Amino acid sequence: MLVMISLFLVACGNEEVTTEDVGDANASETSEETAKLKEENEELKRKKLEKENEELRKELEEQKESEGEENDKEDRSNSSKDAQESETASKDSDDNPSLSENRAALDFDINSSEVKSQLIGTTTGNADGTFAQDAIIPGMSQTEVEEKYGPYDFTLYTSGASPAFYGNLAVVYEHLVPFGPGNDGSDNTIDPDYNYVDSVYYYAGIPEEDLYKALGEPEGYDDGSKTHNGLPYYNYEGEGEDGRYYITGATTIGTPNGKVIGTVKRSLFDENPHAEDEESEEISADDFITYETLINEYLYRLAAYYNYTLNDEEDDIFYYLREGTPAYDKITSNKSSGDYKDHTTYEVTLNDVNDLGDGTVELDVSRVYSHANSNGKRVSNVNYIMNKETFAIIDYAQVSDTSY
């Protein structure tokens, strides 16, 4: 009996130990599984985070690449734009040279063969005394001239008009004066867009000694005693190889920079216009030139007198007119009528001079003109009676007048 109880106890004791061992084993397995699960979760989290980081890196790289491409495009665009602007600026620079470069085109050295050939001799240039060049040409407006070359250097009233001086060019506009402030021989009431170049002459702008160096000593010289402004006048003339005859006159003018040689004009003739005069004891070649200059100045001033009041110089016409003479009465009456507005003198030719023996000379003159009521250009032949001492026009008579 004792033996059986002992065996029973031993059996129970063994069973109890086995159960505890199983429990411990189960707890150990659960702990290992939990740790494993935790490890797996951590691994999943790590992989997920790596994946998210990888995706984020790719997204950032793609964004960076996209921005880089945009920047490249912008840089290329800006570069192209800069190149286009540079090309445009270069083209504009080519199309519109600097003002100084343009002004250089107005400089003509009197010592050059190009200029001399137009002033002395008979083979080149214009017969009417204008200066042939391509810078400023008839038909250009004052606006066009000054947009290209800048404002005129100065202007002054001379020979019935106020030329505007640009470099070595004396430009006479159709209004006989340039648009300007109105205190320098200009007029501030005219429209420069419609003030067109009528003629262009050579302006020397040099002292007397430089004229002599360039063209030699003149055949005729007036010390100023017979000129209206009291300044010297120089006369060159001669026969060319083609048998024609030239007469070149050089005036002296007072400019803002002092007294210098002003415009130089040459006229060409088929034969010596003084041939008969040289045979006459009454009218010399020099006298003919004097009367030619005087009648030109009078007729151009007459046109200005009919049109404008120029800086309180409208009385300049009365250098040639004396109150109480027939010429004075006729001209002032014409002015009052208003029929001679828009008057323009285009050309004046002195055909002959005849000494009347009473202190006067008769000037046979042809002139081309127009005015508001002339129905276009006309040419008239007029005989003027001039006092030999005062150069006043005493009277005149129109011989003919026809359409030009």
Coordinates of N, CA, C and O in Angstrom, one line a residue, residues 40-159:
E40 N 9.9 42.1 -37.6 CA 9.3 42.2 -38.9 C 8.6 43.6 -39.1 O 8.7 44.1 -40.2
N41 N 7.9 44.0 -38.1 CA 7.2 45.3 -38.2 C 8.3 46.5 -38.4 O 8.1 47.4 -39.2
E42 N 9.3 46.3 -37.6 CA 10.4 47.3 -37.8 C 11.0 47.3 -39.2 O 11.3 48.3 -39.8
E43 N 11.2 46.1 -39.7 CA 11.7 45.9 -41.0 C 10.8 46.5 -42.1 O 11.2 47.2 -43.0
L44 N 9.5 46.2 -41.9 CA 8.5 46.8 -42.8 C 8.5 48.3 -42.7 O 8.4 49.0 -43.8
K45 N 8.5 48.8 -41.5 CA 8.6 50.3 -41.3 C 9.8 50.9 -42.0 O 9.8 51.9 -42.7
R46 N 11.0 50.1 -41.8 CA 12.2 50.6 -42.4 C 12.1 50.6 -43.9 O 12.5 51.6 -44.6
K47 N 11.6 49.5 -44.5 CA 11.5 49.4 -45.9 C 10.5 50.5 -46.5 O 10.7 51.1 -47.5
K48 N 9.4 50.7 -45.7 CA 8.4 51.7 -46.1 C 9.0 53.0 -46.1 O 8.8 53.9 -47.1
L49 N 9.8 53.3 -45.1 CA 10.4 54.6 -45.0 C 11.4 54.8 -46.1 O 11.5 55.9 -46.7
E50 N 12.2 53.7 -46.3 CA 13.2 53.8 -47.4 C 12.5 54.0 -48.8 O 13.0 54.8 -49.6
K51 N 11.4 53.3 -49.0 CA 10.6 53.5 -50.2 C 10.1 54.9 -50.3 O 10.2 55.6 -51.4
E52 N 9.5 55.4 -49.2 CA 9.0 56.8 -49.2 C 10.2 57.8 -49.5 O 10.0 58.8 -50.3
N53 N 11.3 57.5 -48.8 CA 12.4 58.4 -49.0 C 12.9 58.3 -50.5 O 13.3 59.3 -51.1
E54 N 12.9 57.1 -51.0 CA 13.4 56.9 -52.4 C 12.4 57.7 -53.4 O 12.8 58.3 -54.3
E55 N 11.1 57.5 -53.1 CA 10.1 58.2 -54.0 C 10.3 59.7 -53.8 O 10.2 60.5 -54.8
L56 N 10.5 60.1 -52.6 CA 10.7 61.6 -52.4 C 12.0 62.1 -53.1 O 11.9 63.2 -53.7
R57 N 13.1 61.3 -53.0 CA 14.3 61.7 -53.7 C 14.0 61.8 -55.2 O 14.5 62.7 -55.9
K58 N 13.3 60.8 -55.7 CA 13.0 60.8 -57.2 C 12.2 62.0 -57.6 O 12.4 62.7 -58.6
E59 N 11.2 62.3 -56.7 CA 10.3 63.4 -57.0 C 11.2 64.7 -56.9 O 11.0 65.6 -57.8
L60 N 12.0 64.8 -55.9 CA 12.9 66.0 -55.8 C 13.8 66.1 -57.0 O 14.1 67.2 -57.6
E61 N 14.4 64.9 -57.4 CA 15.3 65.0 -58.6 C 14.6 65.4 -59.9 O 15.1 66.1 -60.7
E62 N 13.3 64.8 -60.0 CA 12.5 65.2 -61.2 C 12.2 66.6 -61.2 O 12.2 67.3 -62.2
Q63 N 11.8 67.1 -60.0 CA 11.5 68.6 -59.9 C 12.7 69.4 -60.2 O 12.6 70.4 -60.9
K64 N 13.9 69.0 -59.7 CA 15.1 69.7 -60.0 C 15.5 69.7 -61.5 O 15.9 70.7 -62.1
E65 N 15.3 68.5 -62.1 CA 15.6 68.4 -63.5 C 14.6 69.3 -64.3 O 15.0 70.0 -65.3
S66 N 13.4 69.3 -63.9 CA 12.4 70.1 -64.6 C 12.7 71.6 -64.5 O 12.7 72.4 -65.4
E67 N 13.1 72.0 -63.2 CA 13.5 73.4 -63.0 C 14.7 73.7 -63.8 O 14.8 74.8 -64.4
G68 N 15.6 72.8 -63.9 CA 16.9 73.0 -64.7 C 16.5 73.2 -66.2 O 17.1 74.1 -66.8
E69 N 15.6 72.3 -66.7 CA 15.2 72.5 -68.1 C 14.6 73.8 -68.3 O 14.8 74.5 -69.3
E70 N 13.7 74.2 -67.4 CA 13.0 75.6 -67.5 C 14.1 76.7 -67.5 O 14.0 77.6 -68.3
N71 N 15.0 76.5 -66.6 CA 16.1 77.5 -66.5 C 16.9 77.6 -67.8 O 17.3 78.6 -68.3
D72 N 17.2 76.4 -68.3 CA 17.9 76.3 -69.6 C 17.2 77.0 -70.7 O 17.7 77.7 -71.5
K73 N 15.8 76.6 -70.7 CA 15.0 77.3 -71.7 C 15.0 78.8 -71.6 O 15.1 79.5 -72.6
E74 N 14.9 79.2 -70.3 CA 14.8 80.7 -70.1 C 16.2 81.3 -70.5 O 16.2 82.4 -71.1
D75 N 17.3 80.6 -70.1 CA 18.6 81.1 -70.4 C 18.8 81.2 -71.9 O 19.3 82.2 -72.5
R76 N 18.3 80.1 -72.6 CA 18.4 80.1 -74.1 C 17.5 81.2 -74.7 O 17.9 81.8 -75.6
S77 N 16.3 81.3 -74.1 CA 15.4 82.4 -74.6 C 16.0 83.8 -74.4 O 16.0 84.6 -75.3
N78 N 16.6 84.0 -73.1 CA 17.2 85.3 -72.9 C 18.4 85.5 -73.8 O 18.7 86.6 -74.2
S79 N 19.2 84.4 -74.0 CA 20.4 84.5 -74.8 C 19.9 84.8 -76.2 O 20.5 85.7 -76.9
S80 N 18.9 84.2 -76.7 CA 18.4 84.4 -78.0 C 17.8 85.9 -78.1 O 18.1 86.6 -79.1
K81 N 17.1 86.3 -77.1 CA 16.6 87.6 -77.0 C 17.7 88.7 -77.1 O 17.7 89.6 -77.8
D82 N 18.8 88.4 -76.2 CA 19.9 89.3 -76.2 C 20.6 89.3 -77.5 O 21.0 90.4 -78.0
A83 N 20.7 88.2 -78.2 CA 21.3 88.1 -79.5 C 20.5 88.9 -80.5 O 21.0 89.7 -81.3
Q84 N 19.1 88.7 -80.4 CA 18.3 89.5 -81.3 C 18.4 91.0 -81.1 O 18.4 91.8 -82.0
E85 N 18.4 91.3 -79.8 CA 18.5 92.8 -79.5 C 19.8 93.3 -79.9 O 19.9 94.4 -80.4
S86 N 20.8 92.5 -79.7 CA 22.2 93.0 -80.2 C 22.2 93.1 -81.7 O 22.7 94.1 -82.2
E87 N 21.6 92.1 -82.4 CA 21.5 92.2 -83.8 C 20.7 93.4 -84.3 O 21.1 94.1 -85.2
T88 N 19.6 93.6 -83.6 CA 18.7 94.8 -84.0 C 19.5 96.1 -83.7 O 19.4 97.0 -84.5
A89 N 20.1 96.1 -82.5 CA 20.9 97.4 -82.2 C 22.0 97.6 -83.2 O 22.2 98.7 -83.7
S90 N 22.6 96.5 -83.6 CA 23.7 96.6 -84.6 C 23.1 97.1 -86.0 O 23.7 98.0 -86.6
K91 N 21.9 96.5 -86.3 CA 21.3 97.0 -87.6 C 20.9 98.4 -87.5 O 21.0 99.2 -88.4
D92 N 20.2 98.8 -86.3 CA 19.8 100.2 -86.2 C 21.0 101.1 -86.2 O 21.0 102.2 -86.8
S93 N 22.2 100.6 -85.7 CA 23.4 101.4 -85.7 C 23.8 101.6 -87.1 O 24.3 102.7 -87.5
D94 N 23.7 100.5 -87.9 CA 24.1 100.6 -89.3 C 23.2 101.5 -90.1 O 23.6 102.3 -91.0
D95 N 21.8 101.4 -89.8 CA 20.9 102.2 -90.6 C 20.9 103.7 -90.1 O 20.6 104.6 -90.9
N96 N 21.3 103.9 -88.9 CA 21.3 105.3 -88.4 C 22.6 105.6 -87.7 O 22.8 105.5 -86.5
P97 N 23.6 105.9 -88.6 CA 24.9 106.2 -88.0 C 24.8 107.4 -87.0 O 23.9 108.2 -87.0
S98 N 25.9 107.5 -86.2 CA 25.8 108.6 -85.2 C 25.8 109.9 -85.9 O 26.2 110.1 -87.0
L99 N 25.3 110.9 -85.1 CA 25.1 112.3 -85.6 C 26.5 112.8 -86.1 O 26.6 113.5 -87.1
S100 N 27.5 112.5 -85.3 CA 28.9 113.0 -85.7 C 29.3 112.5 -87.1 O 29.9 113.2 -87.9
E101 N 29.0 111.2 -87.3 CA 29.3 110.6 -88.6 C 28.5 111.3 -89.7 O 29.0 111.6 -90.8
N102 N 27.2 111.6 -89.4 CA 26.4 112.3 -90.4 C 26.9 113.7 -90.7 O 27.0 114.1 -91.9
R103 N 27.3 114.4 -89.6 CA 27.8 115.7 -89.8 C 29.1 115.7 -90.6 O 29.3 116.7 -91.3
A104 N 29.9 114.7 -90.5 CA 31.1 114.6 -91.3 C 30.8 114.7 -92.8 O 31.7 115.1 -93.6
A105 N 29.6 114.2 -93.2 CA 29.3 114.3 -94.6 C 29.0 115.7 -95.1 O 28.9 115.9 -96.3
L106 N 29.0 116.6 -94.2 CA 28.7 118.0 -94.6 C 30.0 118.9 -94.7 O 29.9 120.1 -94.9
D107 N 31.1 118.2 -94.5 CA 32.4 118.9 -94.5 C 33.0 118.7 -95.9 O 33.3 117.6 -96.3
F108 N 33.3 119.9 -96.6 CA 33.9 119.8 -97.9 C 35.1 120.8 -97.9 O 34.9 122.0 -97.9
D109 N 36.3 120.2 -98.0 CA 37.5 121.0 -98.0 C 37.7 121.8 -99.3 O 37.7 121.2 -100.3
I110 N 37.9 123.1 -99.1 CA 38.0 124.0 -100.3 C 39.3 123.6 -101.1 O 39.5 124.0 -102.2
N111 N 40.3 123.0 -100.4 CA 41.5 122.6 -101.0 C 41.4 121.3 -101.8 O 42.4 121.0 -102.5
S112 N 40.3 120.6 -101.7 CA 40.1 119.4 -102.4 C 39.8 119.6 -103.9 O 39.2 120.6 -104.3
S113 N 40.2 118.7 -104.7 CA 40.0 118.8 -106.2 C 38.5 118.8 -106.5 O 38.0 119.4 -107.4
E114 N 37.7 118.0 -105.7 CA 36.3 118.0 -105.8 C 35.6 119.3 -105.7 O 34.8 119.7 -106.5
V115 N 36.0 120.1 -104.7 CA 35.4 121.4 -104.4 C 36.0 122.4 -105.5 O 35.2 123.1 -106.1
K116 N 37.3 122.4 -105.7 CA 37.8 123.3 -106.6 C 37.2 123.2 -108.0 O 37.0 124.2 -108.7
S117 N 37.0 122.0 -108.4 CA 36.4 121.8 -109.8 C 35.0 122.4 -109.9 O 34.6 122.7 -111.0
Q118 N 34.3 122.5 -108.8 CA 33.0 123.1 -108.9 C 33.0 124.6 -108.7 O 32.0 125.3 -109.0
L119 N 34.1 125.1 -108.3 CA 34.2 126.6 -108.1 C 35.0 127.3 -109.2 O 34.7 128.4 -109.5
I120 N 36.0 126.6 -109.7 CA 36.9 127.2 -110.7 C 36.9 126.3 -111.9 O 37.1 125.1 -111.7
G121 N 36.7 126.8 -113.1 CA 36.7 126.0 -114.3 C 35.3 125.8 -114.8 O 34.3 126.4 -114.2
T122 N 35.2 125.0 -115.8 CA 33.9 124.9 -116.5 C 33.4 123.5 -116.8 O 32.4 123.3 -117.4
T123 N 34.2 122.5 -116.3 CA 33.9 121.1 -116.7 C 33.0 120.4 -115.8 O 32.4 119.4 -116.2
T124 N 32.8 120.7 -114.6 CA 32.0 120.0 -113.6 C 31.1 120.9 -112.9 O 31.3 122.2 -112.9
G125 N 30.1 120.3 -112.1 CA 29.3 121.1 -111.2 C 28.1 121.7 -111.9 O 27.8 121.5 -113.1
N126 N 27.4 122.6 -111.2 CA 26.2 123.2 -111.7 C 26.4 124.6 -112.2 O 27.1 125.4 -111.6
A127 N 25.7 124.9 -113.3 CA 25.9 126.2 -113.9 C 25.2 127.3 -113.2 O 25.6 128.5 -113.3
D128 N 24.3 127.0 -112.3 CA 23.5 128.0 -111.6 C 24.1 128.4 -110.3 O 23.6 129.2 -109.5
G129 N 25.4 127.9 -110.0 CA 26.0 128.4 -108.8 C 25.8 127.5 -107.6 O 26.4 127.6 -106.5
T130 N 24.8 126.5 -107.7 CA 24.6 125.6 -106.5 C 25.7 124.6 -106.5 O 26.4 124.3 -107.4
F131 N 25.8 124.0 -105.3 CA 26.9 123.0 -105.0 C 26.4 121.6 -105.1 O 25.5 121.2 -104.4
A132 N 27.0 120.8 -106.0 CA 26.5 119.4 -106.2 C 27.1 118.5 -105.2 O 28.3 118.4 -105.0
Q133 N 26.2 117.8 -104.4 CA 26.6 116.9 -103.4 C 25.4 116.0 -103.1 O 24.3 116.3 -103.5
D134 N 25.5 115.0 -102.3 CA 24.4 114.0 -102.0 C 23.9 114.1 -100.6 O 23.0 113.4 -100.2
A135 N 24.4 115.0 -99.8 CA 24.0 115.1 -98.4 C 22.7 115.8 -98.2 O 21.7 115.2 -97.7
I136 N 22.6 117.0 -98.6 CA 21.4 117.8 -98.5 C 21.0 118.2 -99.9 O 21.7 119.0 -100.6
I137 N 19.8 117.8 -100.3 CA 19.4 118.0 -101.7 C 18.0 118.7 -101.8 O 17.3 118.5 -100.8
P138 N 17.8 119.4 -102.8 CA 16.5 120.0 -103.0 C 15.3 119.0 -102.8 O 15.4 117.9 -103.3
G139 N 14.3 119.5 -102.1 CA 13.1 118.6 -101.9 C 13.0 118.1 -100.5 O 12.0 117.7 -100.0
M140 N 14.2 118.0 -99.8 CA 14.2 117.6 -98.4 C 13.5 118.6 -97.5 O 13.7 119.8 -97.8
S141 N 12.8 118.2 -96.5 CA 12.2 119.2 -95.6 C 13.2 119.5 -94.6 O 14.2 118.8 -94.3
Q142 N 13.0 120.7 -93.9 CA 14.0 121.1 -92.8 C 14.0 120.0 -91.7 O 15.0 119.8 -91.1
T143 N 12.8 119.4 -91.5 CA 12.7 118.4 -90.5 C 13.6 117.2 -90.8 O 14.4 116.7 -90.0
E144 N 13.6 116.8 -92.1 CA 14.4 115.7 -92.5 C 15.9 116.0 -92.4 O 16.7 115.2 -92.0
V145 N 16.2 117.2 -92.8 CA 17.6 117.6 -92.8 C 18.1 117.6 -91.4 O 19.2 117.0 -91.1
E146 N 17.3 118.1 -90.4 CA 17.9 118.3 -89.1 C 17.7 117.0 -88.2 O 18.4 116.9 -87.2
E147 N 16.8 116.1 -88.6 CA 16.8 114.8 -88.0 C 18.0 114.0 -88.3 O 18.5 113.3 -87.5
K148 N 18.6 114.3 -89.5 CA 19.8 113.5 -89.9 C 21.1 114.2 -89.5 O 22.0 113.5 -89.1
Y149 N 21.1 115.5 -89.6 CA 22.3 116.3 -89.4 C 22.3 117.2 -88.1 O 23.4 117.8 -87.8
G150 N 21.2 117.3 -87.5 CA 21.2 118.2 -86.3 C 20.8 119.6 -86.7 O 20.6 119.9 -87.9
P151 N 20.6 120.5 -85.8 CA 20.2 121.9 -86.1 C 21.2 122.6 -86.8 O 22.4 122.3 -86.8
Y152 N 20.8 123.7 -87.5 CA 21.7 124.5 -88.3 C 22.7 125.2 -87.4 O 22.5 125.4 -86.2
D153 N 23.9 125.5 -87.9 CA 25.0 126.1 -87.1 C 24.6 127.6 -86.8 O 24.8 128.0 -85.7
F154 N 24.1 128.2 -87.8 CA 23.7 129.6 -87.6 C 23.0 130.0 -88.9 O 22.9 129.3 -89.9
T155 N 22.3 131.1 -88.9 CA 21.7 131.7 -90.1 C 21.8 133.2 -90.0 O 21.9 133.8 -89.0
L156 N 21.8 133.8 -91.2 CA 21.8 135.2 -91.3 C 21.2 135.7 -92.5 O 21.0 135.0 -93.5
Y157 N 20.8 137.0 -92.5 CA 20.0 137.5 -93.7 C 21.0 138.0 -94.7 O 21.9 138.9 -94.4
T158 N 21.0 137.5 -95.9 CA 21.9 137.9 -97.0 C 21.3 137.6 -98.3 O 20.6 136.6 -98.5
S159 N 21.4 138.5 -99.2 CA 21.0 138.4 -100.6 C 19.5 138.0 -100.7 O 19.1 137.2 -101.5

